[in-house]
Short mmCIF file of C-alpha atoms in Angstrom, two decimals:
data_model
loop_
_atom_site.label_atom_id
_atom_site.label_comp_id
_atom_site.label_asym_id
_atom_site.label_seq_id
_atom_site.Cartn_x
_atom_site.Cartn_y
_atom_site.Cartn_z
CA MET A 146 -32.07 29.62 -17.87
CA ASP A 147 -34.75 30.23 -20.50
CA TYR A 148 -38.28 28.91 -21.03
CA ASP A 149 -37.30 25.93 -23.16
CA GLN A 150 -34.59 24.88 -20.69
CA ALA A 151 -37.06 25.11 -17.82
CA ARG A 152 -39.62 23.01 -19.69
CA ARG A 153 -37.06 20.26 -20.27
CA SER A 154 -36.78 19.67 -16.50
CA THR A 155 -37.77 16.19 -15.35
CA CYS A 156 -38.62 17.13 -11.76
CA SER A 157 -39.36 20.09 -9.50
CA THR A 158 -39.46 20.88 -5.79
CA CYS A 159 -42.92 22.35 -6.52
CA SER A 160 -45.79 19.86 -6.41
CA VAL A 161 -47.55 20.69 -9.70
CA LYS A 162 -46.06 18.88 -12.71
CA GLU A 163 -47.16 21.60 -15.11
CA ASP A 164 -45.10 24.21 -13.23
CA LEU A 165 -41.39 24.01 -14.04
CA SER A 166 -40.74 27.69 -13.26
CA ASN A 167 -37.69 29.04 -11.44
CA TYR A 168 -38.27 30.95 -8.18
CA TRP A 169 -35.31 32.61 -6.42
CA THR A 170 -34.50 34.84 -3.45
CA PRO A 171 -31.16 35.64 -1.75
CA ASN A 172 -30.10 33.78 1.36
CA LEU A 173 -29.68 35.09 4.93
CA PHE A 174 -26.33 35.09 6.79
CA TYR A 175 -25.20 35.62 10.38
CA ARG A 176 -22.10 37.77 11.01
CA ALA A 177 -20.09 36.82 14.11
CA LYS A 178 -18.02 39.09 16.35
CA ASN A 179 -14.79 38.00 14.63
CA GLY A 180 -16.22 39.00 11.23
CA SER A 181 -16.88 35.48 9.92
CA PHE A 182 -20.16 34.47 8.31
CA HIS A 183 -22.52 31.49 8.52
CA GLU A 184 -25.67 30.79 6.54
CA VAL A 185 -28.96 30.82 8.50
CA GLU A 186 -31.10 27.71 8.20
CA GLN A 187 -34.37 27.94 6.30
CA MET A 188 -37.50 26.57 7.92
CA GLY A 189 -39.38 24.50 5.36
CA GLY A 190 -38.18 26.22 2.18
CA ALA A 191 -40.04 28.89 0.22
CA LEU A 192 -43.79 29.19 -0.25
CA ILE A 193 -45.05 30.60 -3.56
CA TYR A 194 -48.59 31.95 -3.63
CA TYR A 195 -50.62 32.49 -6.81
CA LEU A 196 -53.28 35.13 -6.10
CA GLN A 197 -56.32 35.96 -8.24
CA ARG A 198 -56.43 39.70 -7.58
CA ARG A 199 -58.30 42.00 -9.94
CA GLY A 200 -58.65 45.76 -10.27
CA THR A 201 -62.34 45.35 -11.11
CA PRO A 202 -64.58 42.31 -10.49
CA GLY A 203 -64.73 41.28 -14.15
CA GLU A 204 -61.12 42.00 -15.12
CA LYS A 205 -59.43 39.26 -17.17
CA LEU A 206 -56.44 37.62 -15.49
CA HIS A 207 -53.74 36.28 -17.79
CA ALA A 208 -51.23 33.46 -17.42
CA PHE A 209 -47.55 34.34 -17.86
CA PRO A 210 -46.61 34.11 -21.56
CA LYS A 211 -43.88 31.86 -22.96
CA GLY A 212 -40.43 33.34 -22.29
CA PHE A 213 -41.66 35.73 -19.58
CA ARG A 214 -39.43 36.66 -16.65
CA MET A 215 -39.27 39.46 -14.07
CA LEU A 216 -37.59 40.73 -10.92
CA ALA A 217 -39.26 42.25 -7.83
CA GLY A 218 -37.35 44.50 -5.46
CA ASP A 219 -33.96 46.19 -5.79
CA PRO A 220 -30.81 44.48 -4.43
CA LEU A 221 -28.98 47.83 -4.22
CA LEU A 222 -31.47 49.60 -1.91
CA ARG A 223 -30.29 50.46 1.60
CA SER A 224 -32.98 52.92 2.76
CA TYR A 225 -36.77 53.23 2.63
CA THR A 226 -38.68 55.87 0.65
CA ASP A 227 -42.17 54.30 0.77
CA ASN A 228 -42.77 53.65 -2.92
CA LYS A 229 -44.70 50.76 -4.47
CA GLU A 230 -41.63 48.66 -5.15
CA GLN A 231 -40.47 48.96 -1.55
CA ARG A 232 -43.94 48.37 -0.12
CA ALA A 233 -43.88 45.03 -1.94
CA VAL A 234 -41.02 43.85 0.34
CA SER A 235 -41.73 43.14 4.00
CA TYR A 236 -40.62 41.16 7.05
CA ALA A 237 -42.72 39.29 9.60
CA CYS A 238 -40.97 38.71 12.94
CA LEU A 239 -42.81 35.67 14.28
CA ASP A 240 -43.18 35.77 18.04
CA TYR A 241 -46.32 33.93 19.13
CA SER A 242 -46.14 35.25 22.70
CA ASN A 243 -45.74 38.88 21.61
CA PRO A 244 -46.89 39.51 17.99
CA SER A 245 -45.71 42.68 16.22
CA PRO A 246 -46.53 44.41 12.89
CA GLU A 247 -44.63 43.61 9.69
CA THR A 248 -41.74 45.94 8.81
CA PRO A 249 -40.27 47.15 5.47
CA GLY A 250 -36.70 46.36 6.58
CA PHE A 251 -35.13 44.02 9.09
CA PRO A 252 -37.09 44.10 12.39
CA LYS A 253 -33.86 44.42 14.46
CA LYS A 254 -35.13 42.14 17.23
CA ASN A 255 -35.10 38.41 17.85
CA CYS A 256 -37.91 36.39 16.26
CA PRO A 257 -38.40 33.27 18.42
CA ASN A 258 -40.58 31.51 15.86
CA GLY A 259 -38.75 32.61 12.72
CA LEU A 260 -38.04 35.60 10.47
CA ARG A 261 -40.31 35.54 7.42
CA MET A 262 -38.96 37.45 4.40
CA GLN A 263 -41.65 38.37 1.84
CA VAL A 264 -41.86 39.90 -1.64
CA PHE A 265 -44.89 40.65 -3.84
CA PHE A 266 -44.34 40.73 -7.61
CA PRO A 267 -45.71 43.26 -10.14
CA SER A 268 -48.96 42.04 -11.74
CA CYS A 269 -49.37 44.56 -14.58
CA TRP A 270 -47.69 43.88 -17.96
CA ASN A 271 -47.15 46.10 -20.99
CA GLY A 272 -48.43 43.27 -23.17
CA LYS A 273 -45.46 43.07 -25.54
CA ASP A 274 -42.05 42.65 -23.86
CA LEU A 275 -41.21 39.34 -22.23
CA ASP A 276 -38.29 40.93 -20.39
CA SER A 277 -36.48 44.29 -20.16
CA PRO A 278 -32.84 45.34 -19.55
CA ASN A 279 -33.46 45.82 -15.82
CA HIS A 280 -35.96 42.91 -15.75
CA LYS A 281 -38.60 45.27 -14.34
CA SER A 282 -39.65 47.97 -16.85
CA HIS A 283 -41.97 45.65 -18.81
CA VAL A 284 -44.08 45.17 -15.66
CA ALA A 285 -45.58 47.52 -13.07
CA TYR A 286 -47.46 47.42 -9.79
CA PRO A 287 -51.17 48.27 -9.60
CA ASP A 288 -52.10 51.41 -7.70
CA GLY A 289 -52.41 49.48 -4.44
CA THR A 290 -49.13 47.55 -4.88
CA ASP A 291 -50.78 44.17 -4.34
CA THR A 292 -54.33 45.23 -5.31
CA GLY A 293 -56.01 47.93 -7.37
CA LYS A 294 -55.95 49.02 -11.01
CA CYS A 295 -53.11 48.74 -13.51
CA PRO A 296 -51.59 51.90 -15.07
CA PRO A 297 -52.43 52.68 -18.75
CA THR A 298 -48.82 51.91 -19.74
CA HIS A 299 -49.16 48.33 -18.44
CA PRO A 300 -52.80 47.37 -19.09
CA VAL A 301 -52.56 43.54 -19.08
CA ARG A 302 -53.39 42.03 -15.68
CA LEU A 303 -51.36 38.93 -14.82
CA ILE A 304 -51.96 36.38 -12.10
CA SER A 305 -50.22 37.75 -8.97
CA ILE A 306 -47.38 35.89 -7.26
CA PHE A 307 -46.05 36.32 -3.74
CA TYR A 308 -42.98 34.69 -2.14
CA GLU A 309 -42.30 34.07 1.52
CA VAL A 310 -39.18 32.42 2.97
CA LEU A 311 -38.82 31.59 6.67
CA PHE A 312 -35.42 31.63 8.44
CA ASP A 313 -34.61 30.27 11.90
CA ILE A 314 -32.74 33.14 13.63
CA ASN A 315 -33.65 32.16 17.21
CA PRO A 316 -30.55 29.93 17.72
CA TYR A 317 -28.47 33.14 17.49
CA LYS A 318 -30.44 35.04 20.16
CA ASN A 319 -27.50 35.05 22.59
CA LEU A 320 -24.88 35.70 19.90
CA TRP A 321 -25.66 39.30 18.98
CA VAL A 322 -22.62 41.57 19.05
CA ASP A 323 -23.11 44.56 21.41
CA GLY A 324 -26.86 44.08 21.11
CA LYS A 325 -26.83 44.92 17.38
CA TRP A 326 -28.72 43.07 14.63
CA PRO A 327 -26.20 40.46 13.33
CA PHE A 328 -27.93 39.30 10.13
CA LEU A 329 -27.56 40.37 6.52
CA ILE A 330 -28.71 39.33 3.08
CA SER A 331 -26.19 37.42 0.96
CA THR A 332 -25.82 40.46 -1.31
CA GLY A 333 -24.08 42.29 1.57
CA ASP A 334 -27.21 44.14 2.73
CA PRO A 335 -27.49 44.58 6.53
CA THR A 336 -30.70 46.69 6.26
CA GLY A 337 -33.10 44.29 4.54
CA TYR A 338 -34.32 46.92 2.09
CA GLY A 339 -32.49 45.15 -0.74
CA PHE A 340 -34.44 41.90 -0.48
CA HIS A 341 -35.72 40.81 -3.89
CA GLY A 342 -36.98 37.88 -5.91
CA ASP A 343 -36.59 36.50 -9.44
CA PHE A 344 -39.17 34.64 -11.52
CA VAL A 345 -38.56 32.73 -14.77
CA ASN A 346 -41.74 31.27 -16.27
CA GLY A 347 -41.70 27.53 -16.86
CA TRP A 348 -45.44 26.82 -16.82
CA ASN A 349 -47.46 24.84 -19.30
CA ILE A 350 -49.23 28.06 -20.26
CA GLU A 351 -52.47 26.46 -21.44
CA VAL A 352 -52.87 24.64 -18.11
CA LEU A 353 -51.99 27.74 -16.08
CA GLN A 354 -54.60 29.79 -17.95
CA LYS A 355 -57.25 27.15 -17.29
CA ALA A 356 -56.35 27.23 -13.60
CA VAL A 357 -56.42 31.04 -13.49
CA ASP A 358 -59.88 31.01 -15.05
CA GLY A 359 -61.40 27.98 -13.40
CA CYS A 360 -59.82 27.27 -10.01
CA ASN A 361 -61.67 29.66 -7.72
CA ASP A 362 -61.98 27.68 -4.50
CA ASP A 363 -61.52 30.07 -1.57
CA SER A 364 -59.50 27.51 0.40
CA GLY A 365 -56.52 27.72 -1.95
CA VAL A 366 -56.03 23.95 -1.73
CA VAL A 367 -54.00 23.15 -4.80
CA GLU A 368 -55.44 19.64 -5.01
CA GLU A 369 -58.89 21.17 -5.57
CA CYS A 370 -57.81 22.40 -9.03
CA PRO A 371 -58.78 19.69 -11.59
CA PHE A 372 -56.31 20.89 -14.25
CA PHE A 373 -53.18 19.96 -12.32
CA SER A 374 -51.27 16.71 -12.01
CA PHE A 375 -48.75 16.20 -9.22
CA PHE A 376 -45.26 14.87 -8.70
CA ASP A 377 -44.70 11.92 -6.42
CA LYS A 378 -43.69 13.41 -3.06
CA ASN A 379 -40.34 11.62 -3.07
CA ILE A 380 -39.53 12.95 -6.54
CA GLN A 381 -40.54 16.44 -5.42
CA LYS A 382 -38.49 16.22 -2.22
CA ASP A 383 -35.36 14.91 -3.93
CA CYS A 384 -35.29 17.07 -7.07
CA HIS A 385 -31.88 18.75 -7.16
CA VAL A 386 -29.20 20.41 -9.26
CA ALA A 387 -25.55 19.65 -8.65
CA PRO A 388 -23.33 22.66 -7.82
CA ARG A 389 -20.80 23.48 -10.55
CA VAL A 390 -18.93 26.45 -9.05
CA ASP A 391 -16.00 25.61 -6.78
CA GLU A 392 -16.78 28.08 -4.00
CA GLN A 393 -17.75 27.70 -0.37
CA THR A 394 -21.37 28.72 0.20
CA SER A 395 -22.08 27.22 3.62
CA GLY A 396 -20.43 26.65 6.97
CA TRP A 397 -18.15 29.27 8.54
CA MET A 398 -16.65 31.63 5.93
CA SER A 399 -14.28 34.58 6.08
CA LYS A 400 -16.37 36.45 3.50
CA LEU A 401 -19.74 36.24 1.78
CA PRO A 402 -19.95 34.01 -1.30
CA GLY A 403 -19.53 35.70 -4.67
CA CYS A 404 -18.54 39.30 -5.22
CA ASN A 405 -20.56 40.78 -2.35
CA THR A 406 -19.20 43.36 0.08
CA ILE A 407 -21.13 44.73 3.06
CA GLN A 408 -22.66 48.12 2.23
CA ALA A 409 -24.98 49.65 4.82
CA GLY A 410 -26.03 52.81 2.96
CA PRO A 411 -28.17 54.85 3.33
CA GLY A 412 -27.24 55.53 -0.32
CA LYS A 413 -27.70 52.80 -2.89
CA ALA A 414 -25.03 50.11 -2.95
CA THR A 415 -22.63 49.83 -5.84
CA VAL A 416 -21.73 46.67 -7.71
CA PRO A 417 -18.15 45.67 -6.79
CA THR A 418 -15.69 45.09 -9.62
CA ASN A 419 -12.37 43.27 -9.91
CA CYS A 420 -13.08 41.00 -6.96
CA ASP A 421 -11.45 37.61 -6.65
CA ALA A 422 -14.67 35.53 -6.63
CA THR A 423 -14.52 32.55 -8.96
CA THR A 424 -16.44 32.74 -12.23
CA VAL A 425 -15.51 29.27 -13.48
CA ILE A 426 -18.36 26.84 -14.07
CA GLY A 427 -16.88 23.37 -13.79
CA GLU A 428 -18.09 19.80 -13.73
CA PRO A 429 -20.96 18.94 -11.36
CA LYS A 430 -19.81 18.10 -7.87
CA LYS A 431 -20.35 14.52 -6.78
CA ALA A 432 -22.22 13.43 -3.67
CA TYR A 433 -20.07 10.36 -3.09
CA SER A 434 -16.46 9.44 -2.41
CA ASP A 435 -14.09 7.06 -4.14
CA MET A 436 -13.85 3.90 -2.02
CA SER A 437 -12.25 1.73 -4.73
CA ALA A 438 -9.09 1.38 -2.62
CA LYS A 439 -11.18 -0.64 -0.18
CA GLY A 440 -12.81 -2.62 -3.00
CA TRP A 441 -16.18 -0.87 -2.53
CA PHE A 442 -18.07 1.36 -4.98
CA TYR A 443 -20.89 3.86 -4.76
CA ASP A 444 -24.28 2.35 -5.60
CA GLY A 445 -26.50 5.44 -5.41
CA CYS A 446 -28.78 7.15 -2.93
CA ALA A 447 -31.58 4.90 -1.68
CA ILE A 448 -34.77 5.63 0.23
CA ASP A 449 -35.20 4.25 3.75
CA LYS A 450 -38.37 3.72 5.78
CA LEU A 451 -38.70 3.76 9.54
CA ASP A 452 -41.08 0.80 9.65
CA SER A 453 -39.20 -1.26 7.06
CA ARG A 454 -35.46 -0.66 6.93
CA THR A 455 -33.67 -0.91 3.59
CA LEU A 456 -30.61 -2.40 5.32
CA PRO A 457 -31.29 -4.25 8.59
CA ILE A 458 -28.04 -4.02 10.61
CA ARG A 459 -27.46 -0.65 12.29
CA THR A 460 -24.75 1.16 14.22
CA GLY A 461 -23.94 4.81 14.89
CA SER A 462 -21.05 7.08 15.81
CA ASP A 463 -20.48 10.77 16.45
CA ASP A 464 -17.39 10.58 14.23
CA MET A 465 -18.91 8.50 11.41
CA THR A 466 -17.13 8.32 8.05
CA ILE A 467 -17.72 6.22 4.95
CA GLU A 468 -14.60 4.16 5.69
CA GLN A 469 -15.78 3.48 9.24
CA CYS A 470 -19.17 2.28 8.05
CA ILE A 471 -17.66 0.02 5.37
CA ASP A 472 -15.25 -1.51 7.91
CA TYR A 473 -18.16 -2.21 10.26
CA CYS A 474 -20.20 -3.88 7.51
CA VAL A 475 -17.19 -5.96 6.48
CA SER A 476 -16.85 -7.15 10.10
CA LYS A 477 -20.48 -8.29 9.94
CA GLY A 478 -19.94 -10.15 6.66
CA GLN A 479 -22.26 -7.82 4.72
CA THR A 480 -21.90 -6.61 1.13
CA TYR A 481 -23.85 -3.33 1.30
CA ALA A 482 -23.10 -0.31 3.52
CA GLY A 483 -25.44 2.65 3.83
CA LEU A 484 -24.96 5.94 5.68
CA GLN A 485 -27.78 8.18 6.93
CA TYR A 486 -28.33 11.37 8.99
CA SER A 487 -24.56 12.04 9.09
CA ASN A 488 -23.82 9.56 11.89
CA GLU A 489 -25.76 6.35 11.22
CA CYS A 490 -24.45 3.22 9.43
CA TYR A 491 -26.55 0.36 8.05
CA CYS A 492 -25.48 -2.98 6.56
CA GLY A 493 -27.09 -5.72 4.53
CA THR A 494 -26.67 -8.21 1.68
CA SER A 495 -29.21 -6.76 -0.78
CA ILE A 496 -31.37 -3.73 -1.54
CA ALA A 497 -34.90 -3.95 -2.93
CA THR A 498 -35.27 -2.44 -6.39
CA ASP A 499 -38.09 -0.14 -5.29
CA ARG A 500 -35.78 1.52 -2.74
CA LYS A 501 -33.38 2.76 -5.42
CA GLY A 502 -33.82 5.98 -7.40
CA ASP A 503 -32.53 9.48 -8.03
CA TYR A 504 -32.88 10.51 -4.38
CA LEU A 505 -31.16 13.34 -2.56
CA CYS A 506 -28.26 12.42 -0.28
CA ALA A 507 -26.64 15.66 0.85
CA VAL A 508 -25.79 15.61 4.57
CA PRO A 509 -22.06 15.71 5.47
CA CYS A 510 -20.60 12.87 7.53
CA ALA A 511 -20.20 13.64 11.24
CA GLY A 512 -16.56 12.53 11.17
CA ASN A 513 -15.58 14.03 7.80
CA PRO A 514 -17.62 16.99 6.46
CA SER A 515 -16.05 16.57 3.01
CA GLN A 516 -17.94 13.28 2.67
CA ILE A 517 -21.71 12.78 2.26
CA CYS A 518 -23.58 10.49 4.65
CA GLY A 519 -27.13 10.27 3.33
CA GLY A 520 -29.98 12.50 4.44
CA ALA A 521 -33.48 12.37 5.94
CA GLN A 522 -34.48 8.73 5.42
CA ARG A 523 -31.96 8.62 2.57
CA LEU A 524 -28.99 6.24 2.44
CA SER A 525 -25.66 6.85 0.69
CA VAL A 526 -25.10 3.27 -0.41
CA TYR A 527 -21.78 1.56 -1.12
CA LYS A 528 -21.45 -1.98 -2.46
CA LYS A 529 -18.63 -4.48 -2.23
CA GLY A 530 -17.02 -4.47 -5.68
CA PRO A 531 -17.74 -7.11 -8.34
CA ALA A 532 -15.09 -9.67 -9.16
CA ASP A 533 -14.01 -7.88 -12.34
CA GLY A 534 -13.45 -4.67 -10.42
CA SER A 535 -15.79 -2.66 -12.62
CA LYS A 536 -17.58 0.27 -11.08
CA PRO A 537 -21.39 0.12 -10.89
CA LYS A 538 -23.21 3.03 -12.50
CA SER A 539 -23.61 5.89 -10.01
CA SER A 540 -26.78 7.83 -9.58
CA ALA A 541 -26.92 11.50 -10.55
CA PRO A 542 -24.80 13.96 -8.52
CA VAL A 543 -26.61 16.14 -6.03
CA VAL A 544 -26.44 19.47 -4.28
CA THR A 545 -24.25 19.38 -1.18
CA VAL A 546 -25.49 21.04 2.02
CA THR A 547 -23.65 21.32 5.30
CA SER A 548 -26.39 21.32 7.89
CA ALA A 549 -27.43 18.00 9.35
CA LYS A 550 -30.39 19.55 11.18
CA LEU A 551 -33.42 18.18 9.35
CA ASN A 552 -37.16 18.03 10.02
CA LEU A 553 -37.77 14.37 10.83
CA LEU A 554 -40.98 12.68 9.80
CA ALA A 555 -42.86 11.45 12.82
CA THR A 556 -43.95 7.93 13.60
CA PRO A 557 -47.53 8.77 14.62
CA THR A 558 -49.07 7.75 17.91
CA PRO A 559 -52.84 7.26 17.55
CA VAL A 560 -53.97 9.72 20.24
CA PRO A 561 -51.58 11.73 22.46
CA LYS A 562 -52.50 12.51 26.05
CA VAL A 563 -54.97 15.39 26.19
CA PRO A 564 -56.59 17.30 29.09
CA SER A 565 -59.81 15.28 28.95
CA SER A 566 -61.82 12.93 26.75
CA ASN A 567 -63.71 16.00 25.50
CA TRP A 568 -60.96 16.63 22.93
CA VAL A 569 -61.08 14.54 19.74
CA SER A 570 -58.94 14.55 16.63
CA LYS A 571 -60.39 16.18 13.50
CA GLY A 572 -57.56 14.88 11.34
CA CYS A 573 -55.33 16.86 9.00
CA TYR A 574 -56.51 20.27 7.72
CA PHE A 575 -55.19 22.72 5.12
CA ASP A 576 -54.08 26.08 6.58
CA PRO A 577 -54.11 28.79 3.85
CA VAL A 578 -51.93 31.24 5.86
CA ASN A 579 -52.77 34.29 3.71
CA PRO A 580 -55.07 36.23 3.98
CA ALA A 581 -56.45 34.37 7.02
CA ARG A 582 -55.53 31.18 8.85
CA THR A 583 -57.80 28.24 9.59
CA LEU A 584 -57.38 29.06 13.30
CA PRO A 585 -56.55 32.74 13.96
CA LYS A 586 -54.93 32.74 17.42
CA MET A 587 -51.24 31.82 17.75
CA GLY A 588 -50.38 30.18 21.05
CA TRP A 589 -47.18 29.58 22.96
CA TRP A 590 -46.64 28.73 26.62
CA GLY A 591 -42.85 28.74 26.91
CA GLU A 592 -42.24 25.11 25.98
CA LYS A 593 -41.53 23.16 22.81
CA ILE A 594 -44.74 22.36 20.94
CA THR A 595 -46.70 19.15 21.56
CA ASN A 596 -50.33 18.34 20.78
CA ALA A 597 -51.21 18.08 24.46
CA GLY A 598 -49.47 21.36 25.24
CA CYS A 599 -51.31 23.16 22.44
CA ILE A 600 -54.64 21.70 23.53
CA ASN A 601 -54.00 22.74 27.14
CA TYR A 602 -53.15 26.27 26.02
CA CYS A 603 -56.20 26.65 23.78
CA GLN A 604 -58.50 25.21 26.44
CA SER A 605 -57.11 27.63 29.03
CA LYS A 606 -58.01 30.51 26.70
CA GLY A 607 -61.55 29.22 26.17
CA PHE A 608 -61.16 28.09 22.54
CA LYS A 609 -63.08 25.26 20.90
CA TYR A 610 -60.33 24.21 18.44
CA ALA A 611 -56.58 23.60 18.72
CA GLY A 612 -54.14 22.83 15.94
CA THR A 613 -50.42 22.14 15.59
CA GLU A 614 -48.49 22.95 12.43
CA PHE A 615 -44.99 22.66 10.96
CA GLY A 616 -43.81 20.66 13.97
CA ARG A 617 -43.37 23.79 16.09
CA GLN A 618 -46.50 25.98 15.88
CA CYS A 619 -49.79 26.08 17.83
CA PHE A 620 -53.04 27.78 16.79
CA CYS A 621 -56.44 28.21 18.49
CA GLY A 622 -59.90 29.30 17.38
CA ASN A 623 -63.64 28.90 17.82
CA VAL A 624 -64.48 28.27 14.16
CA ILE A 625 -62.68 26.47 11.35
CA GLY A 626 -61.90 29.25 8.87
CA ALA A 627 -60.85 28.68 5.27
CA GLY A 628 -59.25 25.29 5.94
CA LYS A 629 -60.42 22.01 4.48
CA PRO A 630 -59.79 18.37 5.41
CA MET A 631 -56.69 16.85 3.80
CA PRO A 632 -55.31 13.28 3.67
CA ASP A 633 -53.81 12.20 6.99
CA SER A 634 -50.53 11.56 5.14
CA ASP A 635 -50.16 15.33 4.60
CA CYS A 636 -49.61 15.80 8.34
CA LYS A 637 -46.32 14.07 9.04
CA MET A 638 -43.91 16.43 10.78
CA ALA A 639 -42.65 15.39 14.19
CA CYS A 640 -43.60 17.58 17.15
CA GLU A 641 -40.65 19.61 18.37
CA GLY A 642 -41.48 18.68 21.96
CA ASN A 643 -42.21 14.98 21.27
CA PRO A 644 -40.82 13.49 18.03
CA LYS A 645 -43.11 10.46 18.44
CA GLU A 646 -46.16 12.64 17.75
CA VAL A 647 -47.30 14.32 14.56
CA CYS A 648 -47.73 18.11 14.63
CA GLY A 649 -49.09 18.94 11.19
CA GLY A 650 -46.80 19.91 8.33
CA PRO A 651 -46.08 22.85 5.97
CA GLY A 652 -49.46 24.52 5.54
CA ARG A 653 -51.16 21.62 7.33
CA LEU A 654 -52.78 21.50 10.79
CA SER A 655 -53.21 18.50 13.07
CA LEU A 656 -56.64 19.70 14.25
CA TRP A 657 -58.38 18.98 17.57
CA GLU A 658 -61.92 19.85 18.76
CA ASN A 659 -63.35 20.22 22.27
CA THR A 660 -66.73 18.54 21.79
CA LYS A 661 -68.09 19.94 25.07
CA ALA A 662 -67.04 23.56 24.44
CA THR A 663 -69.65 26.24 23.87
CA LYS A 664 -68.92 28.28 20.78
CA LYS A 665 -68.27 31.92 21.66
CA SER A 666 -69.05 35.01 19.60
CA ARG A 667 -65.38 35.69 18.77
CA SER A 668 -65.16 36.29 15.01
CA ILE A 669 -62.60 36.50 12.25
CA PRO A 670 -62.34 39.88 10.46
CA ARG A 671 -64.29 40.10 7.19
CA ILE A 672 -62.18 39.86 4.04
CA ALA A 673 -62.97 41.05 0.51
CA LEU A 674 -63.08 37.59 -1.06
CA ASP A 675 -63.08 38.92 -4.63
CA LEU A 676 -59.58 40.28 -3.92
CA TYR A 677 -58.28 37.31 -1.99
CA LYS A 678 -59.45 34.26 -3.91
CA ARG A 679 -56.27 32.40 -4.56
CA GLY A 680 -54.49 29.09 -4.87
CA VAL A 681 -51.19 27.95 -3.39
CA TRP A 682 -49.90 26.60 -6.68
CA ALA A 683 -46.24 25.96 -6.10
#
């Protein structure tokens, strides 16, 4: 992938149209007692922060130049020596009932609310090389790793970028082997010291420079920057690349994907050679199956809506397959069959044009994991064949995933039950996360998150505000920090404890206020705003 290839992209999972960059980190795997491996589910994907951090108040910050790329971290590290590069990698073990400090390697304990893997990239550039043989020598860290002054050898200060990726390790809490940490990075690293990230610039550089210079709102709300345009949320959600390597990368595996052996150190790992991992790049894998023997043909991946179904007749089965759904639709005299959420089947006689598009259907069928049965409000659609037997044009192939566990969008209820009429909804708010949250106190009371539960908890602790986020998080506070009001449509994730309610979204709080509470003197720590002004631009 180079700059020109990146710029030719027609979509992105990032919201800003002018950013077609590539962001990458390795995956996390669980190792079972019998030695087999299974990928760990991500929680909400990666967050990419763009941070306006200067060594001096007036220092010029530069956009990444055309053709620029870099790597942060070292995949071969297996021990910690406390240098700048290693200080840039950290782990946050999220446990709202018992918070703990971040660690430079794996925390080696269960994280009930997720394991957050983080890497900060170098922000000092030598001003001439767009890359280097090790992808790192052309850049350097400032003297404070994520803040401070650049060294004389790398005098050009770039906009800083920071990645964080959240993994759900709590489902494995009772599956540790002999009480030992059972997770490792996909490179074969069981220590965590080898976590790293790649960046390939794909920005419209002129627009990025304008944003670096002119978008200084402390909230970090990307929509506040007037230089950006944004992808339609469905296009953003469904942007995908079809896999082209015939190798298992998910589900239970006897070994890690690729040429990756487990090396625990403490010395640096070595790159294995002469392994039997495939290196063949073939044709893109398809996200549909050939049903021509039944006289039916794939008609693409269509969007579905909870309040207005694309296909009206529904059934479901724990052993659903494409054939089973087609047979059911035939029995109902219908000409379209659509499969969704791995085990749901829908039938109809037509599909509205505005429901069709290049959407992402990637969830395996409950009764046949080699088949794809739609996705989150996405239908794998098959149509009874035309009289001439020709095959309708298929939509683009898509990435195949094997986990059917998805974050469902909620169907909102106007006002959930709350402790008293004193509590009123403040709507949807942006939560900047770093360096400080809109509400600073994390709350958990031993149950799955609901709005009423969060409000009860915050009221019991004497707080004025309560907020739910990401479907499964609760926060409390007495002042609204850096957050700002956002459109109600931004808060649309179902509450883990009540899927009929909305509990915020990624970086978004469903915020509540106790109108009869007396504001206390509890305060948020002061922050050097000149170092922390930033935007969440990806």
